[in-house]
Coordinates of C-alpha atoms (C1' of nucleotides) in Angstrom, one line a residue:
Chain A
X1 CA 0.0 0.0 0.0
X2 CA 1.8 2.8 -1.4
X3 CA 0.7 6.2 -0.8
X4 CA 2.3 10.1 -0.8
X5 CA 3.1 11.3 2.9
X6 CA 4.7 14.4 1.5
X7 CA 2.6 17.3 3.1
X8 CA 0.9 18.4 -0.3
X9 CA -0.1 21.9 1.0
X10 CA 0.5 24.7 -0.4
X11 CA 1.1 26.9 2.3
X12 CA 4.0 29.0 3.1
X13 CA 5.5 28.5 6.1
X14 CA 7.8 31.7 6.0
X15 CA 7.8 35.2 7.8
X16 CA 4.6 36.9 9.0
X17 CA 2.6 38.5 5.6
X18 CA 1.7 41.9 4.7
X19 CA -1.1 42.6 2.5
X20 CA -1.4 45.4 -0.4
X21 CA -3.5 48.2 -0.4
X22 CA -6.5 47.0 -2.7
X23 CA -6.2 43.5 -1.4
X24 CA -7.3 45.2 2.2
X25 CA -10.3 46.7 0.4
X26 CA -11.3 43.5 -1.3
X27 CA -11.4 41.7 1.8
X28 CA -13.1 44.4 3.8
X29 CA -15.9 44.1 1.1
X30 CA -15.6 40.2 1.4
X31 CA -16.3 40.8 5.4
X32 CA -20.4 39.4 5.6
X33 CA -21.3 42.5 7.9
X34 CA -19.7 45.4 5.2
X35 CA -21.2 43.7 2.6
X36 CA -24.1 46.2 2.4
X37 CA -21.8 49.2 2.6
X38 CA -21.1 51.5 -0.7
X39 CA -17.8 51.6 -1.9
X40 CA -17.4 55.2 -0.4
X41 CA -18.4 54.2 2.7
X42 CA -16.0 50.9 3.1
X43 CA -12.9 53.0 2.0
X44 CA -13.8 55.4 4.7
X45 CA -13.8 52.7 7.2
X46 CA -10.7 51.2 5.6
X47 CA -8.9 53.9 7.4
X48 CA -9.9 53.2 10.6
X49 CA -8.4 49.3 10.2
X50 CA -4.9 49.0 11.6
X51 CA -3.2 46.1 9.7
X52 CA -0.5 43.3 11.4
X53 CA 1.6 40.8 10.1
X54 CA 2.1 37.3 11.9
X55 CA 4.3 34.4 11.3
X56 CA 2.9 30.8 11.9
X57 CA 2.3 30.1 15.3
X58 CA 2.2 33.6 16.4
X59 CA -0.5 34.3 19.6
X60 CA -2.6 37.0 17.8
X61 CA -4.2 37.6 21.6
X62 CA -4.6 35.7 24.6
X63 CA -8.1 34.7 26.2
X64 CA -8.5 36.6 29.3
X65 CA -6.6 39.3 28.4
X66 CA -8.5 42.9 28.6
X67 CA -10.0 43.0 25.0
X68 CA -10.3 45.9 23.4
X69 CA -9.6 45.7 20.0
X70 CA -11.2 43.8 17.0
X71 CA -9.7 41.5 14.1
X72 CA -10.7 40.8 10.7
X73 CA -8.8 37.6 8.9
X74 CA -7.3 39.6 5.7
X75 CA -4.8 35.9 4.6
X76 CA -4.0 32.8 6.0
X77 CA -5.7 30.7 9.0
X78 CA -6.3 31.4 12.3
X79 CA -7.4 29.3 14.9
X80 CA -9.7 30.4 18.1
X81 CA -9.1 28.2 21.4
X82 CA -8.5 28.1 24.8
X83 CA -5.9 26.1 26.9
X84 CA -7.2 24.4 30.2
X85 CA -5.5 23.8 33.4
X86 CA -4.8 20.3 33.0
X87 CA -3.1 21.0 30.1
X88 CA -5.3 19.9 27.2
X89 CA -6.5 22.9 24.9
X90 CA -10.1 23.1 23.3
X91 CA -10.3 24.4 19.5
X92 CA -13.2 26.6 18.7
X93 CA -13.1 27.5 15.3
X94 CA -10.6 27.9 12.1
X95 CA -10.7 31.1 10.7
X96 CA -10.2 31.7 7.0
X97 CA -10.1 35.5 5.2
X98 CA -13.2 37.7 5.9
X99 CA -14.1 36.3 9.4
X100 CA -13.7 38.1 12.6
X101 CA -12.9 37.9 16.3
X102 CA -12.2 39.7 19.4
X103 CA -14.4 42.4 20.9
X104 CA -17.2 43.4 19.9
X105 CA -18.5 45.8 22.3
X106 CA -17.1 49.3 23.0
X107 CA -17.4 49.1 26.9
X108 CA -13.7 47.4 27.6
X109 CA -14.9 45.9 30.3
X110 CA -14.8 42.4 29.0
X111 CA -12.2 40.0 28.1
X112 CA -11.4 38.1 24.8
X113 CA -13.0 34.7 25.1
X114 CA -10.3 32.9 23.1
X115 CA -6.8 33.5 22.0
X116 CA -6.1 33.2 18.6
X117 CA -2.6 31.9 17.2
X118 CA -1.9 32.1 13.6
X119 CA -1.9 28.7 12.2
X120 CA -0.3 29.7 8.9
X121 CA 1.6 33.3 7.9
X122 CA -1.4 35.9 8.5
X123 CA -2.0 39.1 7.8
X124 CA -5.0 40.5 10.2
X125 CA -7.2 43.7 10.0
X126 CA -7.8 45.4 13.0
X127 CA -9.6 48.2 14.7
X128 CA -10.1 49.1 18.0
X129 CA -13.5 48.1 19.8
X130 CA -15.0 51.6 20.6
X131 CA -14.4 53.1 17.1
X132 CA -16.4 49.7 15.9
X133 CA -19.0 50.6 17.8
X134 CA -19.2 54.3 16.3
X135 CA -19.0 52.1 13.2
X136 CA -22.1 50.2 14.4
X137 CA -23.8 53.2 15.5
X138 CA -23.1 55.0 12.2
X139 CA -24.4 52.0 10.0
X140 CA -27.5 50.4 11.6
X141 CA -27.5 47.3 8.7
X142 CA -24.0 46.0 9.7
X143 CA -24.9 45.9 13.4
X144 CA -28.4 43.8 12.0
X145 CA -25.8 41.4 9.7
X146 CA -23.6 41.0 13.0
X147 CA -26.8 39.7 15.0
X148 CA -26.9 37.2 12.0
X149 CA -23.4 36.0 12.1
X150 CA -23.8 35.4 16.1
X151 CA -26.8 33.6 16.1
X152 CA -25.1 31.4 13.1
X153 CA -22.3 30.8 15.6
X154 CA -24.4 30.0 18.4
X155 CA -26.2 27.4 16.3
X156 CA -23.0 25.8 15.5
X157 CA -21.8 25.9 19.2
X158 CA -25.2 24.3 20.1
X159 CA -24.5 21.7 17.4
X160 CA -21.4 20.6 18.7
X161 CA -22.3 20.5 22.4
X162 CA -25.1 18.0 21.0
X163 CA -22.1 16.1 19.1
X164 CA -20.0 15.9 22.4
X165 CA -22.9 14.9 24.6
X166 CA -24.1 12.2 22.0
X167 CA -21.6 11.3 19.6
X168 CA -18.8 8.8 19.3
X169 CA -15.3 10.5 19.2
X170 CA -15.5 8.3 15.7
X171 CA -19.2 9.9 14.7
X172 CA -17.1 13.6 15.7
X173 CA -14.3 13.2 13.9
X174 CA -15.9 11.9 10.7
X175 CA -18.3 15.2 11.4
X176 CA -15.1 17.4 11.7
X177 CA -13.6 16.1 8.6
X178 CA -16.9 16.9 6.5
X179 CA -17.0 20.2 7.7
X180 CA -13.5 21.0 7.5
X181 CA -13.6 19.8 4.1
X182 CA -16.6 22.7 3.0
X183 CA -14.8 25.1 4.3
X184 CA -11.2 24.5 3.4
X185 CA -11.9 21.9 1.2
X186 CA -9.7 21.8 -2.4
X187 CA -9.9 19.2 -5.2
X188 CA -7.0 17.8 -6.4
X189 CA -5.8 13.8 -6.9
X190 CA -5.7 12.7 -3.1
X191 CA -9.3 14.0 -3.0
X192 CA -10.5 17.2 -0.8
X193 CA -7.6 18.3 0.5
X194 CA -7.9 20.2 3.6
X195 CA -6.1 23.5 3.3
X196 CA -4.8 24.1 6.9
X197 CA -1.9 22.6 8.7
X198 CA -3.6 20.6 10.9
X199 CA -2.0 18.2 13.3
X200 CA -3.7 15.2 15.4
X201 CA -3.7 17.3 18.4
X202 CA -5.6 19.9 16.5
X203 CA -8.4 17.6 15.4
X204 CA -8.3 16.4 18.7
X205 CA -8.6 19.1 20.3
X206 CA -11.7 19.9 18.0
X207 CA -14.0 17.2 19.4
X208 CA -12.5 16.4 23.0
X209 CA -10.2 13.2 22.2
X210 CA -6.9 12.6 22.8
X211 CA -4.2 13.1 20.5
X212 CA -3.8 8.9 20.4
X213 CA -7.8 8.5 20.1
X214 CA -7.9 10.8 17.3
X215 CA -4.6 9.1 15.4
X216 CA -6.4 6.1 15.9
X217 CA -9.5 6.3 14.1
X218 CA -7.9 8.3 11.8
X219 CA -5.5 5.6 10.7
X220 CA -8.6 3.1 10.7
X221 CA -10.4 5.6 8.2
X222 CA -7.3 5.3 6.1
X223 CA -7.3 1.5 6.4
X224 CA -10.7 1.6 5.2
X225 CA -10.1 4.0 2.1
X226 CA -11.7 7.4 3.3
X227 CA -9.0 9.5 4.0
X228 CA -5.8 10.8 2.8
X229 CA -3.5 12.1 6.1
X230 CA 0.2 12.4 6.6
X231 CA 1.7 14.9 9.2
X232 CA -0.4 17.7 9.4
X233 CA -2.7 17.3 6.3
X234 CA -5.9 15.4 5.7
X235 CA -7.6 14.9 2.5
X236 CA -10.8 13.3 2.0
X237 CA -11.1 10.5 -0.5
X238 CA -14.7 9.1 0.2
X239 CA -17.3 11.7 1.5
X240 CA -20.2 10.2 1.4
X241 CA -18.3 7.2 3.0
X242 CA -17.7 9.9 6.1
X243 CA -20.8 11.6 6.0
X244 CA -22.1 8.4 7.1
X245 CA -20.3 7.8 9.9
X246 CA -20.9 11.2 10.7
X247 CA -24.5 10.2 10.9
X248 CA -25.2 13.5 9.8
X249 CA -28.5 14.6 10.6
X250 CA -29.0 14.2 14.2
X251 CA -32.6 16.2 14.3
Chain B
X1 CA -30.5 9.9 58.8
X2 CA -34.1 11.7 57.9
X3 CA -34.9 14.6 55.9
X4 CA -37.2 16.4 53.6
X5 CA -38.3 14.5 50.8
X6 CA -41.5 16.2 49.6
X7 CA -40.6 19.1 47.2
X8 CA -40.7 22.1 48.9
X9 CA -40.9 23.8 45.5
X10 CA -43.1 26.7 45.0
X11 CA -44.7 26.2 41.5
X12 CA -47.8 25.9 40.6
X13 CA -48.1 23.0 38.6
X14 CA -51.8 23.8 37.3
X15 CA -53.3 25.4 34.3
X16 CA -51.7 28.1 31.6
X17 CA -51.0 31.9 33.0
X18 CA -52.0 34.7 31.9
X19 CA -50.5 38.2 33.0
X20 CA -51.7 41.6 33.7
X21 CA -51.4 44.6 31.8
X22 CA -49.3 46.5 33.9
X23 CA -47.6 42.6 34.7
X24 CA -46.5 42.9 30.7
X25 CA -44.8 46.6 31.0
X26 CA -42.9 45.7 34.1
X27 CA -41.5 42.6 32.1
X28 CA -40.7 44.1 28.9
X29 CA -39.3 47.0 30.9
X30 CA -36.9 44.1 32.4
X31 CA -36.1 42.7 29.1
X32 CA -32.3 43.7 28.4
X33 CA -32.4 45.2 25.5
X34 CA -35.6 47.3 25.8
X35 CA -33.6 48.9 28.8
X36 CA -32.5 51.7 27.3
X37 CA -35.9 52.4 26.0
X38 CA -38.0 55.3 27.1
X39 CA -41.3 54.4 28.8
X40 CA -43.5 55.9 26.2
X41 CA -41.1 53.7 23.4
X42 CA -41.7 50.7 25.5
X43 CA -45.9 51.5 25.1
X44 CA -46.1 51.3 22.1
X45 CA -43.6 48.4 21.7
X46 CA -45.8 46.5 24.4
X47 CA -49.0 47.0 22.0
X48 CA -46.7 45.0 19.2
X49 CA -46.4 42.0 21.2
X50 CA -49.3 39.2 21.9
X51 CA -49.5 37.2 24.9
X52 CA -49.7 33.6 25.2
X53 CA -50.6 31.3 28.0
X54 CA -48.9 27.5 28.4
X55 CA -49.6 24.8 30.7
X56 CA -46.1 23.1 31.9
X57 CA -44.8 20.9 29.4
X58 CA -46.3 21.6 26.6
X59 CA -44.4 23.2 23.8
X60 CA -44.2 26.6 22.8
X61 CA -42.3 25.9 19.4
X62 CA -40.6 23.3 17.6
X63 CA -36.8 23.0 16.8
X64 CA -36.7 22.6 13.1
X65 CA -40.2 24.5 12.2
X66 CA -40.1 27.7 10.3
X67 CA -38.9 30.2 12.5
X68 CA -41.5 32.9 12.4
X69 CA -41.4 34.5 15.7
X70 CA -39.8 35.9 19.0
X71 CA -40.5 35.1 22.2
X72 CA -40.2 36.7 25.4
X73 CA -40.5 34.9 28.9
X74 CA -42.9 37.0 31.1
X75 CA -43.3 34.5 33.6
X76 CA -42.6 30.9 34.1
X77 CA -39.6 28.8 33.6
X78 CA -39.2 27.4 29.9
X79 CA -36.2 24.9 28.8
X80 CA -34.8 25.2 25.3
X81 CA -33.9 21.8 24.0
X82 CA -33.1 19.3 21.5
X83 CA -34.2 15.5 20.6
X84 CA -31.9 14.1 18.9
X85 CA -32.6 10.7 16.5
X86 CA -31.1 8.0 19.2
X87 CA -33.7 9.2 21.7
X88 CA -31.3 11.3 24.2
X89 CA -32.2 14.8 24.3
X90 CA -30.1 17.9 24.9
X91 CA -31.0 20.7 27.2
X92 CA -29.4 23.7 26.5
X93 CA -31.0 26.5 28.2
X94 CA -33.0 27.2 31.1
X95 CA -35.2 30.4 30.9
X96 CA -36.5 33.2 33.7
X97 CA -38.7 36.4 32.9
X98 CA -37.1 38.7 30.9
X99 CA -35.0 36.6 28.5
X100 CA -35.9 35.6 25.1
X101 CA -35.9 32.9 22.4
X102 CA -36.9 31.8 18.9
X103 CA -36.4 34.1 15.8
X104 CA -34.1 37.6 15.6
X105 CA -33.8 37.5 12.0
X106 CA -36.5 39.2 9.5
X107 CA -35.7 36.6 6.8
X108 CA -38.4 34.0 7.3
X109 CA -35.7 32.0 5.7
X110 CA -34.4 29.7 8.7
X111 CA -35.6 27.8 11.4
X112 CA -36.1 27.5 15.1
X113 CA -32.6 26.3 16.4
X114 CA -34.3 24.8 19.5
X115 CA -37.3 23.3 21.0
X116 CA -38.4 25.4 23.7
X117 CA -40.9 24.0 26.2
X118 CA -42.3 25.5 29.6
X119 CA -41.5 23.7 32.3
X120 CA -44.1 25.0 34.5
X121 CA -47.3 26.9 33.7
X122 CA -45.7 29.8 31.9
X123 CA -46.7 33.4 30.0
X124 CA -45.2 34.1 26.8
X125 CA -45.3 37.4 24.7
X126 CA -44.2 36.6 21.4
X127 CA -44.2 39.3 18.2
X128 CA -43.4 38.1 14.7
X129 CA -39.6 38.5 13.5
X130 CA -40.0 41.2 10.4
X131 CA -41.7 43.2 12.9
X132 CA -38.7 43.1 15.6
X133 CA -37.0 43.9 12.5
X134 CA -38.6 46.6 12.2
X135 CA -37.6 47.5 15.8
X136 CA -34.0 46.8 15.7
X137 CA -34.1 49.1 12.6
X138 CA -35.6 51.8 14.5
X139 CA -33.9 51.7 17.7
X140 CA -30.7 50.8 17.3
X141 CA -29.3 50.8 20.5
X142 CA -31.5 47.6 20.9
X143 CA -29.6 46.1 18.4
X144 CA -26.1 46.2 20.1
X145 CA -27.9 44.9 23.4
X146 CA -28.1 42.2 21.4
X147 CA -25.2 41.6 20.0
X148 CA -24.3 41.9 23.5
X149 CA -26.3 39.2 24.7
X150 CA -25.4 37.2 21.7
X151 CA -22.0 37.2 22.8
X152 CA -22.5 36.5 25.9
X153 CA -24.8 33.3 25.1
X154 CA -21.7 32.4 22.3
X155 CA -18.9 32.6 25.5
X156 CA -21.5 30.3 27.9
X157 CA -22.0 27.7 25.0
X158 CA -17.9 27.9 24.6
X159 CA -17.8 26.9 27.9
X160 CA -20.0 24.3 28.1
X161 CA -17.7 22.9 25.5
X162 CA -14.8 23.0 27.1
X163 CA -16.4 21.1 30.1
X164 CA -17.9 18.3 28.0
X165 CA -14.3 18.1 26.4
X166 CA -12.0 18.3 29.9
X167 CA -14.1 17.3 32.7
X168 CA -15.6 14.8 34.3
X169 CA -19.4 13.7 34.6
X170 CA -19.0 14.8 38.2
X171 CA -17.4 17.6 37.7
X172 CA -20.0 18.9 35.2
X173 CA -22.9 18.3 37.6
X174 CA -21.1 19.9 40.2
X175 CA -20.4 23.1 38.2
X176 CA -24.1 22.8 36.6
X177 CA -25.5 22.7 40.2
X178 CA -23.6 26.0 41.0
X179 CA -24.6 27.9 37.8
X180 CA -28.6 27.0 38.5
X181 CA -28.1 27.9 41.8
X182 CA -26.9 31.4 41.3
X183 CA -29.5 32.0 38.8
X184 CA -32.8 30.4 40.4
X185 CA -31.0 29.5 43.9
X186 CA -33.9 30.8 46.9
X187 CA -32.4 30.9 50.4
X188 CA -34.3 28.5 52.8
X189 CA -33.8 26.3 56.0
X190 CA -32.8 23.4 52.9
X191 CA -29.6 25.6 51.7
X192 CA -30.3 27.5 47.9
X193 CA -33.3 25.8 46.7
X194 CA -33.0 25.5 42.4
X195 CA -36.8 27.2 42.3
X196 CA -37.4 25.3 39.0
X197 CA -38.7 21.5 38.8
X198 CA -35.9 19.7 37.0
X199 CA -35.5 16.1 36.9
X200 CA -32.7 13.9 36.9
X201 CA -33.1 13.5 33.1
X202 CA -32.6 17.7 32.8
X203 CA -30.4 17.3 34.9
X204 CA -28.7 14.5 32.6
X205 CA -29.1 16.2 29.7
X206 CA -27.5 19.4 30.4
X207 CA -24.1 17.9 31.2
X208 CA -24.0 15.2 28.3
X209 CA -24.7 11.9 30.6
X210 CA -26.9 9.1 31.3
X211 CA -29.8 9.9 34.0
X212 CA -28.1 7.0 35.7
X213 CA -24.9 8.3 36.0
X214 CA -26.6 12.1 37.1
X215 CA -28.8 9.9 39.9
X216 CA -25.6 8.2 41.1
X217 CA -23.6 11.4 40.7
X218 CA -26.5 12.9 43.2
X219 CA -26.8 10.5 45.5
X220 CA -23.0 11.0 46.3
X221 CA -23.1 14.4 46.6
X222 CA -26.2 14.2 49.0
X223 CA -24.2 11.1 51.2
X224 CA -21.1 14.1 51.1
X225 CA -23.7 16.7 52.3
X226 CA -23.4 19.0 49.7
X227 CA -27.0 19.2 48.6
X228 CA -30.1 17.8 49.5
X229 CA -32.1 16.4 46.9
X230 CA -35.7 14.4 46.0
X231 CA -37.7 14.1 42.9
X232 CA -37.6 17.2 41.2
X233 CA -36.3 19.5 43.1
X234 CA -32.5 20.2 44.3
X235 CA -31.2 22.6 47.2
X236 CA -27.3 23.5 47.6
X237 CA -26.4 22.9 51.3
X238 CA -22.3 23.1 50.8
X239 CA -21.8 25.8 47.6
X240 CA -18.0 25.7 48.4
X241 CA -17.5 22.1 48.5
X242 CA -19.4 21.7 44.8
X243 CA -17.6 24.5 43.7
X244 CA -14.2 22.8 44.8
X245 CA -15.6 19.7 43.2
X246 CA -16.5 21.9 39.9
X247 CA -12.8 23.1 39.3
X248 CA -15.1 26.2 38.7
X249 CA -11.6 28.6 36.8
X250 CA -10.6 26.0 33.9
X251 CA -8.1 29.1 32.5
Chain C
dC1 C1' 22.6 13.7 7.2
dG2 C1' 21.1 14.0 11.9
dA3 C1' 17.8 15.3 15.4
dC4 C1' 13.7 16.7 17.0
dG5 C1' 8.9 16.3 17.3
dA6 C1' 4.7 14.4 15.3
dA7 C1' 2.3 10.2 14.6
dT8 C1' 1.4 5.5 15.4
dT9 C1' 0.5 1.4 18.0
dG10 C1' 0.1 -1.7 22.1
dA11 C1' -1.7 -3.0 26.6
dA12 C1' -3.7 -1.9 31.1
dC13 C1' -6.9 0.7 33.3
dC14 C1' -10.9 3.4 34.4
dT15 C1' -14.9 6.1 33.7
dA16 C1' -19.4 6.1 32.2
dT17 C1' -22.9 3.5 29.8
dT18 C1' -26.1 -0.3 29.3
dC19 C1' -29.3 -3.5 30.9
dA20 C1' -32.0 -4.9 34.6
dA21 C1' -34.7 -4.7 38.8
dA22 C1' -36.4 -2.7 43.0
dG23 C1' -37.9 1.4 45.7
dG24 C1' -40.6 5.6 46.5
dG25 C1' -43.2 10.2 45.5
dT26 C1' -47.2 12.2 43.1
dG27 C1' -51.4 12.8 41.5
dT28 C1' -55.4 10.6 39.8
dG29 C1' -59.7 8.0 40.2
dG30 C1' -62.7 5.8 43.0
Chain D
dC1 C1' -59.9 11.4 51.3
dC2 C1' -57.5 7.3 50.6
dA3 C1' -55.4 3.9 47.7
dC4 C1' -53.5 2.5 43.7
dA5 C1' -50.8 2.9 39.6
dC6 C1' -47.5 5.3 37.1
dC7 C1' -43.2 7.1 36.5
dC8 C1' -39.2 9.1 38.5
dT9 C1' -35.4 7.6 41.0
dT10 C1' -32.1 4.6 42.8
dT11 C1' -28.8 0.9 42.9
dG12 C1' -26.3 -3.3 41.1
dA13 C1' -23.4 -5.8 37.8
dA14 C1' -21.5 -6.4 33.4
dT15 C1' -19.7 -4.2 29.4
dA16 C1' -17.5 -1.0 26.3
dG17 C1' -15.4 3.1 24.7
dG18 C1' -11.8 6.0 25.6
dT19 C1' -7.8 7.4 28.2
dT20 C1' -3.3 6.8 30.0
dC21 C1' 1.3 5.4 29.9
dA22 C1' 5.0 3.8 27.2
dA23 C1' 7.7 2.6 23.3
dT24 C1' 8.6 2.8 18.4
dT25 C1' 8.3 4.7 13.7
dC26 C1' 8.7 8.2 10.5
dG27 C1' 8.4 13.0 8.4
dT28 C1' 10.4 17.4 8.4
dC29 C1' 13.6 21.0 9.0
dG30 C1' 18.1 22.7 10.2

DNA sequence: CGACGAATTGAACCTATTCAAAGGGTGTGG
DNA sequence: CCACACCCTTTGAATAGGTTCAATTCGTCG
């Protein structure tokens, strides 16, 4: 049985990345809650963004410290968790260009909820929390298109503490893989390849296994012809195959 | 060793309930994001909304149905839920007077995320979503309450999954015990009395176990004198021992 | 090429579930 | 108003799924 381990992304793993000019308006207009904006208006609030560069593996900011700022994905992947005390971490969410995180509300009385690490090169957008909320107050429609986006996430956080209390870690990860592979999936000859770097602990980490459950079932996927995975990259050769493990539809 | 085991509860388990006029101000009044309001605003908001009356148990709408409407808890308790297809259900909300459920959007396009049913006999004031729409669109400081709220309901589900994923069955009723208890707990001679009837099966299926494993998790904690407990009904005797037990700052 | 860290695999252990049966409140009907 | 029946709750014993600990293999990067 003779397959490629060779990591087949095609990621850079180089120095932190700045973005150009016009890209950082393109991706503002890509952003779901500016989408109703004018072009006048978004260049306007273009200024107001700060840009950063990070290299892979770079904390972006750390849960529980003061938040006060907002960030915007402009490239590469970011990754929202938190680490626990006893040393295991819990991943939220992958980011890809266009989504957000951090603060929200102008009163800087909260905290950020998650840090977020780079997980390739990334270049992030970012504004601090009061101005957004002048932004908000300014533009009425993007505050009604954040409500949206929330209650999307919420639904997906409900989702998965249904998966968790129900689920197999087998039924999760075969649920992870299928929705990892809409979002970053990417045609080519192993199948949907995944494009992020992710590692067993990761995918671990996204359904509350161990690192040595997760390589488990994911070499007896392999075994049984449904995945593609070498060191931190998946690629999916049998969806429907998965999607019914996945068991799907749990109504 | 004797003790109570009638529930001292006080709930009226009988027919639906149907509140006041001036009973509907003071509620909406309470409702976070019409705080900001003024009192002639909140008037002629009140005369938007209709008022229903439930009995306990049955259901005030059905996870998967059209989502048409917004709901408002003016008095009662109400559980938002979820069956799922192997027969185990998922609670994932407990509601009081004042908070809300069911549709935010305008866009008839989706559907109720959860079941919600009242728990005991409960009044409901419920207006249709295009017309809260219409609200939001008018007053937008309502709309950032929201997205306040929103977050915070995003942060509590986050949390809930980092439980499920680090901790123990016992751990999670522990820490489950101490979050109902600061939110319905009622001083008496029994310790903070939970004023809402949930059984062992809630119980169960708020924490993602068996009502098996919450009954013996119970009947520990009552043998350890940290609560006092019967069919029902649950009273906190020893807060700081559960909260010990809870491992309540996961950081 | 060499070394480090990720991934894999095995075996023992443990938590929680499953299946089964008995006990005890609650509220309903007589 | 009492008694009965139902269902919630409790408890036991066996089982299984997942973790833990440990050792080995194998990519990847310097």
């Amino acid at each position: 049985m003779m397959q490629r381990r060779k990591s087949p992304l095609d990621i850079k793993t180089t120095e932190p990345h700045q973005c150009s000019v016009d890209v950082r308006l393109k991706i503002l207009g890509k952003v779901p809650f500016f989408q109703d904006l004018s072009a006048t208006d978004l260049k306007e609030i273009n200024l107001l963004f700060r840009e950063i560069g990070f290299a892979a593996n770079e904390t972006i900011c750390f849960a529980g410290d003061p938040a006060e700022r907002l960030f915007v994905v402009a490239d590469g992947r970011v990754k929202l968790m938190r680490d626990t005390a006893v040393g295991k971490s819990v991943l939220f969410d992958l980011l890809t260009p266009g989504e957000f995180f951090g603060s929200l509300s102008g009163s800087g009385d909260d905290v950020y909820s998650d840090t977020a690490q780079a997980l390739t090169p990334a270049c992030i957008l970012t504004i601090g929390g009061d101005t957004f909320q002048q932004i908000l107050k300014r533009y009425p429609p993007v505050a009604l298109k954040i409500i949206g986006i929330m209650s999307t996430r919420l639904r997906a956080a409900q989702e998965r503490i249904q998966r968790l209390s129900v689920s197999t870690v087998e039924e999760r990860i075969a649920h992870v893989l299928m929705v990892l592979s809409e979002k970053f999936g990417q045609p080519g000859k192993d199948g949907l390849l995944i494009q992020a770097p992710l590692s067993r602990e990761d995918l671990a980490s996204m359904v509350g296994a161990t690192t040595e459950s997760a390589s488990r079932v994911m070499s007896q996927f392999q075994k049984d012809g449904l995945i593609q995975a070498g060191r931190g990259w998946v690629a999916i050769t049998d969806p429907d195959g998965l999607k019914a493990l996945a068991g799907s539809d749990l109504e």
